[in-house]
Amino acid sequence: MMVIFSNFILQINRKFGPGTMLPLLLGKYHRPRVENRVFLFIDLQSSTQIAETLGHLRYSSLVKDCFLDLNKVVPIYEAEIYQYVGDEVVLTWPMEKALRKINFICSFFAFQARLNKKRPYYLKKYGLLPHFKAGANGGEVTATEIGDIKREIAYHGDVLNTAARIRSACNDYQKAFLVSETLARHLSAFSGFRASFVDDVWLRGKSHFVKCYAVEMVFPSSNTSTQSSHFQ
C-alpha cells in the first residue's frame, strides 16, 4: 500500500511539476501574492520551416524529444516548469534561486549542450539538430491560484511580457540568448559567461526602450569548472 501511495504522489508531482504541488495543496496561492522571480522563455528556432519539412506528427515528436531532454536539465538548476506552449517552454525561479550560480543562464546552455551531445540521435531520427533561442527577465510579479476543474499557479505582470518580447528579439539581432539589463549585471561575477550590450530595443507594447544583452558562454576558468561540467 505504501508503494502504491508513493507512486501516486510521484505521478501527481510530475503532473503539476516540481515545486508546484505542495503550494497548491497548502493553499499558498489562494490569495494573490507578490513574488520576485526570473522567467526564461525558450523557443525552437526555425520552427515553421521545420514543421513544414517534418510534417505535424514528426514535428510533434521532435518537440516532445527536445522537452524530454530539457526535463533532464531542469532539476540540476532548480528550475520550475511554468508552461509549455506549442514549441515554447517557460521556466521560472524565485529570484534568489535564479541568481544562485546563475542557474537561469546555466540551464539554457546545459540544455543546448545536451542536444548537441545527442546530435547523432536527432540527425538519424529527424535529419536535423534542433537549436533554441531564449529570452529572460526578472522582477516582481503577482502569483495566484486559478481554475477549479483544473488548478494551476499563474503569474501575471509586465516581467513576463517583457521576457517573451526579449525572446522574440533574438530573431531581429541573430542572437541565441538575450536578457534584460536587470539580469545582465549579475553575470559580472561569473567569468564563464559574457553579456554584451546589443541595443536599446523597442519591444512591441512597451512605452520605452529596453536594454538587451546577448549572453555567450566563454572558455571557463577554474571558478566556473563546476558549472561547466554539466554542459559536457
PDB file of N, CA and C in Angstrom, residues 3-71:
ATOM      1  N   VAL A   3       3.851   1.596  -1.202  1.00  0.00           N
ATOM      2  CA  VAL A   3       4.470   1.744  -2.524  1.00  0.00           C
ATOM      3  C   VAL A   3       3.485   2.368  -3.500  1.00  0.00           C
ATOM      4  N   ILE A   4       2.231   1.902  -3.458  1.00  0.00           N
ATOM      5  CA  ILE A   4       1.196   2.446  -4.344  1.00  0.00           C
ATOM      6  C   ILE A   4       0.977   3.923  -4.058  1.00  0.00           C
ATOM      7  N   PHE A   5       0.914   4.267  -2.755  1.00  0.00           N
ATOM      8  CA  PHE A   5       0.707   5.666  -2.372  1.00  0.00           C
ATOM      9  C   PHE A   5       1.879   6.533  -2.819  1.00  0.00           C
ATOM     10  N   SER A   6       3.099   6.012  -2.643  1.00  0.00           N
ATOM     11  CA  SER A   6       4.295   6.762  -3.044  1.00  0.00           C
ATOM     12  C   SER A   6       4.309   7.001  -4.545  1.00  0.00           C
ATOM     13  N   ASN A   7       3.936   5.969  -5.309  1.00  0.00           N
ATOM     14  CA  ASN A   7       3.882   6.116  -6.765  1.00  0.00           C
ATOM     15  C   ASN A   7       2.817   7.120  -7.179  1.00  0.00           C
ATOM     16  N   PHE A   8       1.690   7.113  -6.449  1.00  0.00           N
ATOM     17  CA  PHE A   8       0.617   8.072  -6.730  1.00  0.00           C
ATOM     18  C   PHE A   8       1.103   9.495  -6.514  1.00  0.00           C
ATOM     19  N   ILE A   9       1.777   9.733  -5.390  1.00  0.00           N
ATOM     20  CA  ILE A   9       2.305  11.067  -5.087  1.00  0.00           C
ATOM     21  C   ILE A   9       3.328  11.488  -6.136  1.00  0.00           C
ATOM     22  N   LEU A  10       4.171  10.545  -6.561  1.00  0.00           N
ATOM     23  CA  LEU A  10       5.182  10.839  -7.572  1.00  0.00           C
ATOM     24  C   LEU A  10       4.531  11.253  -8.882  1.00  0.00           C
ATOM     25  N   GLN A  11       3.481  10.534  -9.287  1.00  0.00           N
ATOM     26  CA  GLN A  11       2.797  10.853 -10.540  1.00  0.00           C
ATOM     27  C   GLN A  11       2.089  12.203 -10.458  1.00  0.00           C
ATOM     28  N   ILE A  12       1.484  12.498  -9.314  1.00  0.00           N
ATOM     29  CA  ILE A  12       0.826  13.794  -9.133  1.00  0.00           C
ATOM     30  C   ILE A  12       1.855  14.915  -9.186  1.00  0.00           C
ATOM     31  N   ASN A  13       3.011  14.694  -8.555  1.00  0.00           N
ATOM     32  CA  ASN A  13       4.070  15.704  -8.566  1.00  0.00           C
ATOM     33  C   ASN A  13       4.563  15.954  -9.983  1.00  0.00           C
ATOM     34  N   ARG A  14       4.661  14.884 -10.778  1.00  0.00           N
ATOM     35  CA  ARG A  14       5.063  15.042 -12.173  1.00  0.00           C
ATOM     36  C   ARG A  14       4.005  15.804 -12.966  1.00  0.00           C
ATOM     37  N   LYS A  15       2.736  15.561 -12.633  1.00  0.00           N
ATOM     38  CA  LYS A  15       1.648  16.233 -13.339  1.00  0.00           C
ATOM     39  C   LYS A  15       1.698  17.734 -13.115  1.00  0.00           C
ATOM     40  N   PHE A  16       1.901  18.149 -11.865  1.00  0.00           N
ATOM     41  CA  PHE A  16       1.924  19.569 -11.549  1.00  0.00           C
ATOM     42  C   PHE A  16       3.294  20.193 -11.768  1.00  0.00           C
ATOM     43  N   GLY A  17       4.351  19.370 -11.642  1.00  0.00           N
ATOM     44  CA  GLY A  17       5.699  19.889 -11.781  1.00  0.00           C
ATOM     45  C   GLY A  17       6.333  20.118 -10.424  1.00  0.00           C
ATOM     46  N   PRO A  18       7.674  19.923 -10.334  1.00  0.00           N
ATOM     47  CA  PRO A  18       8.379  20.138  -9.075  1.00  0.00           C
ATOM     48  C   PRO A  18       8.159  21.550  -8.542  1.00  0.00           C
ATOM     49  N   GLY A  19       7.907  21.653  -7.255  1.00  0.00           N
ATOM     50  CA  GLY A  19       7.739  22.956  -6.634  1.00  0.00           C
ATOM     51  C   GLY A  19       6.340  23.521  -6.735  1.00  0.00           C
ATOM     52  N   THR A  20       5.413  22.794  -7.365  1.00  0.00           N
ATOM     53  CA  THR A  20       4.064  23.320  -7.583  1.00  0.00           C
ATOM     54  C   THR A  20       3.018  22.613  -6.737  1.00  0.00           C
ATOM     55  N   MET A  21       3.128  21.297  -6.592  1.00  0.00           N
ATOM     56  CA  MET A  21       2.079  20.527  -5.923  1.00  0.00           C
ATOM     57  C   MET A  21       1.869  20.961  -4.476  1.00  0.00           C
ATOM     58  N   LEU A  22       2.958  21.060  -3.709  1.00  0.00           N
ATOM     59  CA  LEU A  22       2.829  21.384  -2.287  1.00  0.00           C
ATOM     60  C   LEU A  22       2.186  22.749  -2.059  1.00  0.00           C
ATOM     61  N   PRO A  23       2.624  23.822  -2.756  1.00  0.00           N
ATOM     62  CA  PRO A  23       1.954  25.114  -2.578  1.00  0.00           C
ATOM     63  C   PRO A  23       0.465  25.065  -2.906  1.00  0.00           C
ATOM     64  N   LEU A  24       0.083  24.272  -3.933  1.00  0.00           N
ATOM     65  CA  LEU A  24      -1.335  24.144  -4.267  1.00  0.00           C
ATOM     66  C   LEU A  24      -2.095  23.453  -3.142  1.00  0.00           C
ATOM     67  N   LEU A  25      -1.525  22.378  -2.605  1.00  0.00           N
ATOM     68  CA  LEU A  25      -2.186  21.638  -1.534  1.00  0.00           C
ATOM     69  C   LEU A  25      -2.319  22.481  -0.271  1.00  0.00           C
ATOM     70  N   LEU A  26      -1.319  23.309  -0.010  1.00  0.00           N
ATOM     71  CA  LEU A  26      -1.323  24.135   1.203  1.00  0.00           C
ATOM     72  C   LEU A  26      -2.093  25.436   1.023  1.00  0.00           C
ATOM     73  N   GLY A  27      -2.548  25.701  -0.200  1.00  0.00           N
ATOM     74  CA  GLY A  27      -3.301  26.926  -0.453  1.00  0.00           C
ATOM     75  C   GLY A  27      -2.456  28.184  -0.407  1.00  0.00           C
ATOM     76  N   LYS A  28      -1.166  28.047  -0.691  1.00  0.00           N
ATOM     77  CA  LYS A  28      -0.249  29.183  -0.613  1.00  0.00           C
ATOM     78  C   LYS A  28      -0.665  30.322  -1.529  1.00  0.00           C
ATOM     79  N   TYR A  29      -1.230  29.975  -2.687  1.00  0.00           N
ATOM     80  CA  TYR A  29      -1.584  30.997  -3.672  1.00  0.00           C
ATOM     81  C   TYR A  29      -3.093  31.191  -3.791  1.00  0.00           C
ATOM     82  N   HIS A  30      -3.817  30.813  -2.751  1.00  0.00           N
ATOM     83  CA  HIS A  30      -5.269  31.000  -2.777  1.00  0.00           C
ATOM     84  C   HIS A  30      -5.612  32.478  -2.925  1.00  0.00           C
ATOM     85  N   ARG A  31      -4.822  33.318  -2.304  1.00  0.00           N
ATOM     86  CA  ARG A  31      -4.937  34.770  -2.481  1.00  0.00           C
ATOM     87  C   ARG A  31      -3.729  35.251  -3.282  1.00  0.00           C
ATOM     88  N   PRO A  32      -3.913  36.198  -4.192  1.00  0.00           N
ATOM     89  CA  PRO A  32      -2.777  36.712  -4.973  1.00  0.00           C
ATOM     90  C   PRO A  32      -1.680  37.248  -4.067  1.00  0.00           C
ATOM     91  N   ARG A  33      -0.437  36.972  -4.442  1.00  0.00           N
ATOM     92  CA  ARG A  33       0.699  37.452  -3.670  1.00  0.00           C
ATOM     93  C   ARG A  33       1.800  37.899  -4.620  1.00  0.00           C
ATOM     94  N   VAL A  34       2.610  38.816  -4.162  1.00  0.00           N
ATOM     95  CA  VAL A  34       3.704  39.350  -4.974  1.00  0.00           C
ATOM     96  C   VAL A  34       4.962  38.530  -4.720  1.00  0.00           C
ATOM     97  N   GLU A  35       5.645  38.157  -5.813  1.00  0.00           N
ATOM     98  CA  GLU A  35       6.902  37.419  -5.714  1.00  0.00           C
ATOM     99  C   GLU A  35       7.928  38.039  -6.652  1.00  0.00           C
ATOM    100  N   ASN A  36       9.180  37.908  -6.278  1.00  0.00           N
ATOM    101  CA  ASN A  36      10.287  38.383  -7.109  1.00  0.00           C
ATOM    102  C   ASN A  36      10.863  37.179  -7.848  1.00  0.00           C
ATOM    103  N   ARG A  37      10.671  37.136  -9.170  1.00  0.00           N
ATOM    104  CA  ARG A  37      11.008  35.940  -9.933  1.00  0.00           C
ATOM    105  C   ARG A  37      11.734  36.262 -11.231  1.00  0.00           C
ATOM    106  N   VAL A  38      12.400  35.222 -11.740  1.00  0.00           N
ATOM    107  CA  VAL A  38      13.024  35.271 -13.066  1.00  0.00           C
ATOM    108  C   VAL A  38      12.262  34.316 -13.975  1.00  0.00           C
ATOM    109  N   PHE A  39      12.022  34.756 -15.207  1.00  0.00           N
ATOM    110  CA  PHE A  39      11.353  33.926 -16.204  1.00  0.00           C
ATOM    111  C   PHE A  39      12.248  33.783 -17.423  1.00  0.00           C
ATOM    112  N   LEU A  40      12.368  32.536 -17.884  1.00  0.00           N
ATOM    113  CA  LEU A  40      13.178  32.214 -19.054  1.00  0.00           C
ATOM    114  C   LEU A  40      12.275  31.581 -20.109  1.00  0.00           C
ATOM    115  N   PHE A  41      12.122  32.272 -21.237  1.00  0.00           N
ATOM    116  CA  PHE A  41      11.321  31.772 -22.354  1.00  0.00           C
ATOM    117  C   PHE A  41      12.261  31.100 -23.356  1.00  0.00           C
ATOM    118  N   ILE A  42      12.013  29.831 -23.648  1.00  0.00           N
ATOM    119  CA  ILE A  42      12.849  29.060 -24.570  1.00  0.00           C
ATOM    120  C   ILE A  42      11.984  28.603 -25.741  1.00  0.00           C
ATOM    121  N   ASP A  43      12.459  28.868 -26.957  1.00  0.00           N
ATOM    122  CA  ASP A  43      11.645  28.640 -28.149  1.00  0.00           C
ATOM    123  C   ASP A  43      12.484  27.987 -29.244  1.00  0.00           C
ATOM    124  N   LEU A  44      11.905  27.049 -29.969  1.00  0.00           N
ATOM    125  CA  LEU A  44      12.601  26.358 -31.053  1.00  0.00           C
ATOM    126  C   LEU A  44      12.854  27.303 -32.222  1.00  0.00           C
ATOM    127  N   GLN A  45      14.093  27.361 -32.681  1.00  0.00           N
ATOM    128  CA  GLN A  45      14.438  28.190 -33.836  1.00  0.00           C
ATOM    129  C   GLN A  45      13.912  27.562 -35.122  1.00  0.00           C
ATOM    130  N   SER A  46      13.518  28.431 -36.067  1.00  0.00           N
ATOM    131  CA  SER A  46      13.051  27.993 -37.397  1.00  0.00           C
ATOM    132  C   SER A  46      11.932  26.969 -37.288  1.00  0.00           C
ATOM    133  N   SER A  47      11.045  27.164 -36.336  1.00  0.00           N
ATOM    134  CA  SER A  47      10.005  26.171 -36.061  1.00  0.00           C
ATOM    135  C   SER A  47       9.047  25.979 -37.234  1.00  0.00           C
ATOM    136  N   THR A  48       8.671  27.067 -37.897  1.00  0.00           N
ATOM    137  CA  THR A  48       7.735  26.952 -39.022  1.00  0.00           C
ATOM    138  C   THR A  48       8.334  26.134 -40.155  1.00  0.00           C
ATOM    139  N   GLN A  49       9.581  26.430 -40.481  1.00  0.00           N
ATOM    140  CA  GLN A  49      10.265  25.698 -41.548  1.00  0.00           C
ATOM    141  C   GLN A  49      10.418  24.219 -41.192  1.00  0.00           C
ATOM    142  N   ILE A  50      10.780  23.954 -39.946  1.00  0.00           N
ATOM    143  CA  ILE A  50      10.957  22.567 -39.504  1.00  0.00           C
ATOM    144  C   ILE A  50       9.631  21.810 -39.552  1.00  0.00           C
ATOM    145  N   ALA A  51       8.552  22.471 -39.121  1.00  0.00           N
ATOM    146  CA  ALA A  51       7.235  21.830 -39.129  1.00  0.00           C
ATOM    147  C   ALA A  51       6.802  21.484 -40.550  1.00  0.00           C
ATOM    148  N   GLU A  52       7.079  22.383 -41.489  1.00  0.00           N
ATOM    149  CA  GLU A  52       6.719  22.122 -42.884  1.00  0.00           C
ATOM    150  C   GLU A  52       7.533  20.968 -43.453  1.00  0.00           C
ATOM    151  N   THR A  53       8.786  20.866 -43.040  1.00  0.00           N
ATOM    152  CA  THR A  53       9.663  19.801 -43.542  1.00  0.00           C
ATOM    153  C   THR A  53       9.292  18.437 -42.966  1.00  0.00           C
ATOM    154  N   LEU A  54       9.039  18.394 -41.666  1.00  0.00           N
ATOM    155  CA  LEU A  54       8.792  17.119 -40.991  1.00  0.00           C
ATOM    156  C   LEU A  54       7.341  16.656 -41.068  1.00  0.00           C
ATOM    157  N   GLY A  55       6.421  17.600 -41.176  1.00  0.00           N
ATOM    158  CA  GLY A  55       5.011  17.245 -41.046  1.00  0.00           C
ATOM    159  C   GLY A  55       4.605  17.284 -39.584  1.00  0.00           C
ATOM    160  N   HIS A  56       3.294  17.346 -39.330  1.00  0.00           N
ATOM    161  CA  HIS A  56       2.812  17.596 -37.971  1.00  0.00           C
ATOM    162  C   HIS A  56       3.214  16.507 -36.976  1.00  0.00           C
ATOM    163  N   LEU A  57       3.096  15.239 -37.374  1.00  0.00           N
ATOM    164  CA  LEU A  57       3.365  14.162 -36.425  1.00  0.00           C
ATOM    165  C   LEU A  57       4.838  14.082 -36.044  1.00  0.00           C
ATOM    166  N   ARG A  58       5.719  14.130 -37.029  1.00  0.00           N
ATOM    167  CA  ARG A  58       7.150  14.054 -36.730  1.00  0.00           C
ATOM    168  C   ARG A  58       7.610  15.319 -36.012  1.00  0.00           C
ATOM    169  N   TYR A  59       7.009  16.447 -36.359  1.00  0.00           N
ATOM    170  CA  TYR A  59       7.358  17.702 -35.679  1.00  0.00           C
ATOM    171  C   TYR A  59       6.982  17.623 -34.195  1.00  0.00           C
ATOM    172  N   SER A  60       5.791  17.117 -33.904  1.00  0.00           N
ATOM    173  CA  SER A  60       5.370  16.965 -32.509  1.00  0.00           C
ATOM    174  C   SER A  60       6.293  16.008 -31.765  1.00  0.00           C
ATOM    175  N   SER A  61       6.734  14.958 -32.461  1.00  0.00           N
ATOM    176  CA  SER A  61       7.669  14.011 -31.855  1.00  0.00           C
ATOM    177  C   SER A  61       9.001  14.685 -31.544  1.00  0.00           C
ATOM    178  N   LEU A  62       9.456  15.558 -32.438  1.00  0.00           N
ATOM    179  CA  LEU A  62      10.699  16.301 -32.217  1.00  0.00           C
ATOM    180  C   LEU A  62      10.589  17.190 -30.987  1.00  0.00           C
ATOM    181  N   VAL A  63       9.504  17.946 -30.902  1.00  0.00           N
ATOM    182  CA  VAL A  63       9.305  18.839 -29.759  1.00  0.00           C
ATOM    183  C   VAL A  63       9.253  18.032 -28.464  1.00  0.00           C
ATOM    184  N   LYS A  64       8.568  16.903 -28.496  1.00  0.00           N
ATOM    185  CA  LYS A  64       8.486  16.046 -27.309  1.00  0.00           C
ATOM    186  C   LYS A  64       9.866  15.569 -26.885  1.00  0.00           C
ATOM    187  N   ASP A  65      10.673  15.129 -27.843  1.00  0.00           N
ATOM    188  CA  ASP A  65      12.029  14.671 -27.528  1.00  0.00           C
ATOM    189  C   ASP A  65      12.869  15.796 -26.925  1.00  0.00           C
ATOM    190  N   CYS A  66      12.766  16.977 -27.504  1.00  0.00           N
ATOM    191  CA  CYS A  66      13.538  18.124 -27.001  1.00  0.00           C
ATOM    192  C   CYS A  66      13.157  18.457 -25.562  1.00  0.00           C
ATOM    193  N   PHE A  67      11.864  18.460 -25.285  1.00  0.00           N
ATOM    194  CA  PHE A  67      11.418  18.814 -23.947  1.00  0.00           C
ATOM    195  C   PHE A  67      11.731  17.715 -22.932  1.00  0.00           C
ATOM    196  N   LEU A  68      11.800  16.469 -23.393  1.00  0.00           N
ATOM    197  CA  LEU A  68      12.256  15.399 -22.500  1.00  0.00           C
ATOM    198  C   LEU A  68      13.716  15.623 -22.114  1.00  0.00           C
ATOM    199  N   ASP A  69      14.520  16.070 -23.072  1.00  0.00           N
ATOM    200  CA  ASP A  69      15.916  16.383 -22.761  1.00  0.00           C
ATOM    201  C   ASP A  69      16.012  17.591 -21.836  1.00  0.00           C
ATOM    202  N   LEU A  70      15.152  18.572 -22.040  1.00  0.00           N
ATOM    203  CA  LEU A  70      15.131  19.730 -21.149  1.00  0.00           C
ATOM    204  C   LEU A  70      14.797  19.298 -19.726  1.00  0.00           C
ATOM    205  N   ASN A  71      13.880  18.356 -19.590  1.00  0.00           N
ATOM    206  CA  ASN A  71      13.483  17.891 -18.261  1.00  0.00           C
ATOM    207  C   ASN A  71      14.617  17.217 -17.505  1.00  0.00           C
TER     208      ASN A  71
END
